[in-house]
Amino acid sequence: MLNHPNHHHQPPSTTPGIRPSTPCILLSTILFSLLLILFFSTSTHPPPSLPPLDPSLFPPDSPHRHLFLSSSNTTSHKSKQNPPSPPPPPSIAYLISGSSNETGRILRLLFSIYHPKNIYLLHLDSRASQAERDNLAVKIQSFPLFKAAQNVNVVGKADIVYQQGSSTISAILHGASTFLRISKNWDWFINLSVDDYPLVTQDGSSSAILSRKFIEFCILGTDNLPRTVLMYLANTPSANSVYFPTILCNTQKFNRTIINHNLQYVSLNLRKEPHLLNSSYYTDLVQSGAAFASRFRPDDPILDRIDKEILHRAPRKPVPGGWCLGESGLDSCKVWGDADILKPGLGAKRLENRLLELLSKETFLSQQCVVN
């Protein structure tokens, strides 16, 4: 299990030095309680019935899973006759958030991380108009691939999000609870904003992610710690960056499952604020082996270079994967194949090397926050 906290902040203790005021505690308690009520009230009703999934993407009679291997990994003819069955590819639940006038950025990020096996929830916050939200939903419905896979959803009613305090955390938890309600078929949770962009394709990739079991622990309220931490962070700057690490580090069930790195490339200034990335950072971010990078200006030329040289993605097209059976160089994802077929690229190898480096360091265990 991989649960990656943010590596730019040391996870704090659950006992802060400043005690928030009673109204703040009550407000946070009410907010979190409403979140739980929303989850439980909606979870009792099954989602509306949907048409069958496209059989070309999800063959109903396919008991096996495929993985494209390079020639260096080929085995003998005898072993090929009875190959061991690998586990099914994991599914990732992506929450993608944006604000007013950022529909285009949300769609670009969606295409860059799209895979039929994953599930996506798109959220325009309260600063965006309802017309923008409705327009985003219409655009999603206009893509035949999204309709066939039935794995892209749009939040119909926006959450209020402020830069400080726990409203950002509440929006993330709301999105996570929605995933738990609408689908049982995902394994990992990733929260992204339009400032982020991937550096690897979705075949064979992994990232700074939270396991489904940990998300259920935070949402279902089996322990008071998630609610307590949320209350204490009600008026805390950068609450989003410390909420999940604090829970992870102070829960015996999860504190040994952490790699203390979020696998995201970020360049910080002297005040620990992220630089806006441009083409001058390209070599560094590729060599970093990270899964994502942040932050980018809207439609900066470096994003076009990442699309062309790393993701091999055409404008307004999904990133190609093993499920794309069209001719190479054209719209290869216009012809769909089995979504379980994976074809890892060079980015997956860079990410693998980065993970091995993190796991092999002598300081790996000492960097874990273990509570006895």
Coordinates of C-alpha atoms in Angstrom, one line a residue:
M1 CA 0.0 0.0 0.0
L2 CA 1.3 3.5 -0.9
N3 CA 0.1 6.5 1.0
H4 CA 2.2 9.5 0.1
P5 CA 2.1 12.7 2.2
N6 CA 3.5 16.0 0.9
H7 CA 7.2 16.0 1.3
H8 CA 7.6 19.8 1.6
H9 CA 6.1 19.9 5.1
Q10 CA 6.9 17.9 8.2
P11 CA 3.6 16.3 9.4
P12 CA 2.6 18.0 12.6
S13 CA 1.3 16.5 15.7
T14 CA -2.5 16.4 16.3
T15 CA -2.0 18.8 19.3
P16 CA -1.3 22.3 17.9
G17 CA 0.0 25.2 19.9
I18 CA -3.0 27.4 19.3
R19 CA -6.4 26.3 20.3
P20 CA -9.1 27.5 17.8
S21 CA -12.1 29.4 19.1
T22 CA -15.4 27.6 20.0
P23 CA -17.4 29.0 17.0
C24 CA -14.7 27.7 14.6
I25 CA -14.9 24.3 16.3
L26 CA -18.7 24.3 16.0
L27 CA -18.6 25.4 12.4
S28 CA -16.1 22.7 11.4
T29 CA -18.0 20.1 13.3
I30 CA -21.2 21.1 11.5
L31 CA -19.5 21.1 8.2
F32 CA -18.0 17.7 8.6
S33 CA -21.3 16.3 10.0
L34 CA -23.1 17.6 7.0
L35 CA -20.6 15.9 4.9
L36 CA -21.2 12.5 6.6
I37 CA -24.9 13.0 6.4
L38 CA -24.6 13.7 2.7
F39 CA -22.6 10.5 2.2
F40 CA -24.9 8.2 4.2
S41 CA -28.1 9.7 2.9
T42 CA -27.1 9.3 -0.7
S43 CA -25.4 5.9 -0.2
T44 CA -28.7 4.3 0.8
H45 CA -30.0 4.9 -2.7
P46 CA -28.3 3.2 -5.6
P47 CA -27.2 5.3 -8.5
P48 CA -29.5 5.4 -11.5
S49 CA -29.2 2.5 -13.9
L50 CA -26.8 3.2 -16.8
P51 CA -26.6 1.5 -20.2
P52 CA -24.1 -1.4 -20.5
L53 CA -20.4 -0.6 -20.7
D54 CA -18.9 -0.7 -24.2
P55 CA -17.9 -4.3 -24.8
S56 CA -14.8 -3.3 -26.8
L57 CA -13.4 -1.5 -23.8
F58 CA -14.7 -4.0 -21.2
P59 CA -15.1 -7.5 -22.7
P60 CA -17.5 -9.4 -20.5
D61 CA -16.0 -12.8 -21.3
S62 CA -12.3 -11.9 -20.8
P63 CA -11.0 -13.6 -17.7
H64 CA -7.4 -12.7 -18.2
R65 CA -5.4 -9.5 -18.2
H66 CA -2.7 -8.4 -20.7
L67 CA 0.5 -6.5 -20.4
F68 CA 2.7 -5.5 -23.3
L69 CA 6.3 -6.4 -22.6
S70 CA 9.5 -5.2 -24.3
S71 CA 11.6 -7.7 -26.2
S72 CA 14.2 -7.8 -23.4
N73 CA 11.5 -9.2 -21.1
T74 CA 10.4 -12.1 -23.3
T75 CA 10.5 -15.6 -21.9
S76 CA 10.9 -19.0 -23.4
H77 CA 8.3 -20.5 -25.7
K78 CA 7.3 -23.0 -23.0
S79 CA 6.6 -20.3 -20.4
K80 CA 4.6 -18.4 -23.0
Q81 CA 2.2 -21.3 -23.4
N82 CA 1.1 -21.1 -19.8
P83 CA 1.9 -17.6 -18.6
P84 CA 0.9 -16.7 -15.0
S85 CA -2.2 -14.5 -14.7
P86 CA -1.2 -11.1 -13.5
P87 CA -3.5 -9.2 -11.2
P88 CA -6.0 -6.8 -12.8
P89 CA -4.7 -3.3 -13.4
P90 CA -5.5 -0.9 -10.5
S91 CA -8.1 1.8 -11.0
I92 CA -7.5 5.4 -9.8
A93 CA -10.2 7.8 -8.7
Y94 CA -9.2 11.3 -9.8
L95 CA -10.7 14.5 -8.4
I96 CA -9.9 17.4 -10.7
S97 CA -10.7 20.9 -9.4
G98 CA -10.8 24.3 -11.0
S99 CA -12.5 27.6 -10.8
S100 CA -14.1 30.3 -12.9
N101 CA -13.0 30.4 -16.6
E102 CA -11.0 27.1 -16.2
T103 CA -13.2 24.7 -18.1
G104 CA -10.6 24.4 -20.8
R105 CA -7.8 23.7 -18.3
I106 CA -9.9 21.0 -16.6
L107 CA -10.6 19.3 -20.0
R108 CA -6.9 19.5 -20.9
L109 CA -5.9 17.8 -17.7
L110 CA -8.6 15.2 -18.0
F111 CA -7.4 14.2 -21.5
S112 CA -3.8 14.1 -20.3
I113 CA -4.6 11.6 -17.5
Y114 CA -7.5 9.7 -19.1
H115 CA -7.8 5.9 -19.1
P116 CA -11.0 3.9 -19.4
K117 CA -10.1 1.9 -16.2
N118 CA -10.0 5.1 -14.0
I119 CA -12.9 7.2 -12.7
Y120 CA -13.0 11.0 -12.8
L121 CA -14.9 13.7 -10.9
L122 CA -14.7 17.2 -12.2
H123 CA -15.3 20.1 -9.8
L124 CA -15.7 23.8 -10.6
D125 CA -15.9 25.6 -7.3
S126 CA -18.4 28.3 -6.3
R127 CA -16.5 31.1 -8.0
A128 CA -17.5 29.5 -11.3
S129 CA -21.0 30.2 -12.6
Q130 CA -23.7 27.4 -12.8
A131 CA -23.6 28.1 -16.6
E132 CA -19.9 27.1 -16.7
R133 CA -20.7 24.0 -14.7
D134 CA -23.5 23.0 -17.0
N135 CA -21.4 23.7 -20.1
L136 CA -18.7 21.4 -18.7
A137 CA -21.2 18.6 -18.3
V138 CA -22.5 19.1 -21.9
K139 CA -18.9 19.0 -23.2
I140 CA -18.2 15.7 -21.4
Q141 CA -21.4 14.2 -22.8
S142 CA -20.3 15.2 -26.3
F143 CA -17.3 12.9 -26.3
P144 CA -18.2 9.3 -27.4
L145 CA -15.4 7.8 -25.5
F146 CA -16.5 9.2 -22.2
K147 CA -20.1 8.1 -22.8
A148 CA -18.9 4.6 -23.7
A149 CA -16.7 4.2 -20.6
Q150 CA -19.1 6.0 -18.3
N151 CA -16.3 7.1 -16.1
V152 CA -16.3 10.9 -16.2
N153 CA -18.7 12.8 -13.8
V154 CA -19.2 16.5 -13.1
V155 CA -20.1 17.9 -9.7
G156 CA -23.5 19.6 -10.2
K157 CA -23.5 21.8 -7.1
A158 CA -20.2 23.5 -6.3
D159 CA -18.4 23.5 -2.9
I160 CA -17.3 26.8 -1.4
V161 CA -13.5 26.8 -1.3
Y162 CA -11.2 29.4 0.4
Q163 CA -7.5 29.6 0.3
Q164 CA -7.2 29.2 4.1
G165 CA -9.0 27.0 6.6
S166 CA -10.6 23.6 6.1
S167 CA -13.0 24.3 3.2
T168 CA -10.5 22.9 0.7
I169 CA -10.3 19.7 2.8
S170 CA -14.1 19.5 3.0
A171 CA -14.3 19.8 -0.8
I172 CA -11.8 16.9 -1.2
L173 CA -13.6 14.8 1.3
H174 CA -16.9 15.5 -0.4
G175 CA -15.3 14.3 -3.7
A176 CA -13.9 11.2 -2.0
S177 CA -17.3 10.3 -0.5
T178 CA -18.9 10.7 -3.9
F179 CA -16.4 8.2 -5.4
L180 CA -17.2 5.8 -2.6
R181 CA -20.9 6.1 -3.3
I182 CA -20.9 5.9 -7.1
S183 CA -18.3 3.1 -7.6
K184 CA -16.7 0.1 -5.9
N185 CA -14.2 -0.4 -8.6
W186 CA -11.3 1.9 -7.7
D187 CA -8.2 1.3 -5.6
W188 CA -6.5 4.7 -5.2
F189 CA -7.4 8.3 -4.8
I190 CA -5.6 11.3 -6.4
N191 CA -6.6 15.0 -5.9
L192 CA -5.4 17.4 -8.7
S193 CA -6.0 21.0 -9.5
V194 CA -5.7 22.7 -12.9
D195 CA -2.2 23.8 -11.9
D196 CA -1.0 20.2 -12.1
Y197 CA 0.1 18.2 -15.1
P198 CA 1.2 14.5 -15.5
L199 CA 4.7 13.5 -16.5
V200 CA 3.8 9.8 -17.2
T201 CA 1.0 8.1 -19.1
Q202 CA -1.7 6.2 -17.3
D203 CA -0.4 2.7 -18.4
G204 CA 1.8 1.3 -15.6
S205 CA 2.0 4.6 -13.8
S206 CA 1.7 5.3 -10.1
S207 CA 1.6 8.5 -8.2
A208 CA 1.3 10.4 -4.9
I209 CA -1.9 8.7 -4.0
L210 CA -4.1 7.6 -1.1
S211 CA -5.5 4.1 -0.8
R212 CA -9.2 3.4 -0.8
K213 CA -8.9 1.9 2.7
F214 CA -7.4 5.1 4.0
I215 CA -10.1 7.2 2.3
E216 CA -12.8 5.0 3.9
F217 CA -11.1 5.6 7.2
C218 CA -11.4 9.4 6.8
I219 CA -14.9 9.4 5.4
L220 CA -16.8 6.7 7.3
G221 CA -15.9 8.0 10.8
T222 CA -14.7 4.8 12.4
D223 CA -12.3 6.9 14.4
N224 CA -12.5 10.4 15.9
L225 CA -9.1 11.5 14.6
P226 CA -10.1 12.7 11.1
R227 CA -12.9 14.8 12.6
T228 CA -10.6 16.2 15.3
V229 CA -7.9 17.2 12.9
L230 CA -10.4 18.9 10.6
M231 CA -11.7 21.0 13.6
Y232 CA -8.2 22.1 14.6
L233 CA -7.3 23.1 11.0
A234 CA -10.4 25.3 10.6
N235 CA -8.4 28.5 10.6
T236 CA -5.0 27.1 9.7
P237 CA -3.1 28.3 6.6
S238 CA -2.2 25.5 4.1
A239 CA -4.5 23.1 6.0
N240 CA -4.8 21.0 2.9
S241 CA -1.1 20.2 2.9
V242 CA -1.1 18.8 6.5
Y243 CA -4.5 17.2 6.9
F244 CA -3.8 13.8 5.4
P245 CA -0.2 13.5 6.5
T246 CA -1.3 14.2 10.1
I247 CA -3.9 11.5 10.0
L248 CA -1.5 9.0 8.4
C249 CA 1.3 9.7 10.9
N250 CA -1.0 9.4 13.9
T251 CA -2.8 6.2 13.0
Q252 CA -1.1 2.9 13.7
K253 CA -3.0 1.2 10.9
F254 CA -1.5 3.4 8.2
N255 CA 1.7 5.0 9.6
R256 CA 3.9 2.2 8.3
T257 CA 2.5 2.5 4.8
I258 CA 4.0 5.8 3.9
I259 CA 6.7 6.8 1.5
N260 CA 7.6 10.3 2.6
H261 CA 7.5 11.8 -0.9
N262 CA 4.6 13.0 -3.0
L263 CA 6.2 12.1 -6.4
Q264 CA 5.5 15.6 -7.7
Y265 CA 8.0 18.0 -9.2
V266 CA 7.8 21.4 -7.6
S267 CA 10.4 24.2 -7.7
L268 CA 10.3 26.4 -4.6
N269 CA 11.7 29.8 -4.0
L270 CA 13.3 31.0 -0.7
R271 CA 9.9 31.5 0.9
K272 CA 8.9 27.9 0.0
E273 CA 6.5 29.1 -2.6
P274 CA 6.3 27.2 -5.9
H275 CA 7.7 28.8 -9.0
L276 CA 5.5 28.8 -12.2
L277 CA 7.2 26.2 -14.4
N278 CA 8.2 27.0 -18.0
S279 CA 10.4 25.5 -20.7
S280 CA 13.6 26.2 -18.7
Y281 CA 12.5 23.5 -16.2
Y282 CA 11.8 20.8 -18.8
T283 CA 15.0 18.8 -18.4
D284 CA 14.8 18.9 -14.7
L285 CA 11.2 17.8 -14.4
V286 CA 11.8 14.9 -16.8
Q287 CA 14.9 13.7 -15.0
S288 CA 13.1 13.9 -11.7
G289 CA 11.2 10.8 -12.4
A290 CA 8.1 12.4 -10.8
A291 CA 4.6 11.5 -11.8
F292 CA 3.2 15.0 -11.8
A293 CA 4.6 18.6 -11.9
S294 CA 3.1 21.8 -10.6
R295 CA 2.5 24.8 -11.1
F296 CA 1.9 25.9 -14.7
R297 CA 0.5 28.9 -16.4
P298 CA -2.6 28.2 -18.5
D299 CA -1.5 26.9 -21.9
D300 CA 2.2 27.5 -21.3
P301 CA 4.3 26.2 -24.2
I302 CA 5.9 23.7 -21.8
L303 CA 2.6 21.8 -21.6
D304 CA 2.6 21.4 -25.4
R305 CA 6.1 20.0 -25.1
I306 CA 5.0 17.5 -22.4
D307 CA 2.1 16.4 -24.6
K308 CA 4.3 15.9 -27.6
E309 CA 7.5 14.4 -26.2
I310 CA 6.3 12.6 -23.0
L311 CA 2.6 11.8 -23.3
H312 CA 2.5 11.6 -27.2
R313 CA -1.0 13.2 -27.0
A314 CA -2.6 15.3 -29.7
P315 CA -4.7 18.4 -28.8
R316 CA -8.2 17.5 -27.4
K317 CA -7.4 13.8 -27.6
P318 CA -6.8 11.3 -24.7
V319 CA -3.3 10.1 -24.0
P320 CA -2.7 6.9 -26.0
G321 CA -2.5 3.6 -24.1
G322 CA -2.6 -0.1 -24.8
W323 CA -6.4 0.1 -25.2
C324 CA -6.0 2.4 -28.3
L325 CA -6.0 0.2 -31.5
G326 CA -6.0 2.9 -34.2
E327 CA -3.1 3.5 -36.6
S328 CA -0.1 5.1 -35.0
G329 CA 0.4 8.8 -35.7
L330 CA -3.3 9.4 -36.3
D331 CA -6.2 9.3 -33.7
S332 CA -5.1 6.0 -32.4
C333 CA -7.7 6.1 -29.6
K334 CA -10.6 6.3 -32.1
V335 CA -10.5 2.5 -32.2
W336 CA -11.0 1.0 -28.8
G337 CA -9.6 -2.2 -27.4
D338 CA -9.6 -4.0 -24.0
A339 CA -9.0 -1.4 -21.3
D340 CA -7.1 -4.0 -19.3
I341 CA -4.3 -4.1 -21.9
L342 CA -1.4 -1.9 -20.7
K343 CA 1.6 -0.7 -22.7
P344 CA 4.0 1.2 -20.4
G345 CA 6.2 3.9 -21.9
L346 CA 9.5 5.4 -21.0
G347 CA 7.9 7.6 -18.3
A348 CA 6.9 4.5 -16.4
K349 CA 10.5 3.4 -16.3
R350 CA 11.6 6.7 -15.0
L351 CA 8.9 6.5 -12.3
E352 CA 10.0 3.0 -11.4
N353 CA 13.6 4.1 -11.0
R354 CA 12.4 7.0 -8.8
L355 CA 10.4 4.6 -6.5
L356 CA 13.3 2.2 -6.3
E357 CA 15.6 5.1 -5.3
L358 CA 13.2 6.2 -2.5
L359 CA 12.7 2.7 -1.2
S360 CA 16.5 1.8 -1.2
K361 CA 17.7 4.9 0.7
E362 CA 19.1 4.1 4.1
T363 CA 16.9 6.9 5.6
F364 CA 13.7 5.4 4.3
L365 CA 12.6 3.9 7.6
S366 CA 13.8 6.9 9.6
Q367 CA 11.7 9.2 7.5
Q368 CA 8.5 7.3 8.3
C369 CA 6.4 8.7 11.2
V370 CA 5.8 5.7 13.4
V371 CA 3.7 6.0 16.6
N372 CA 4.1 3.1 19.1

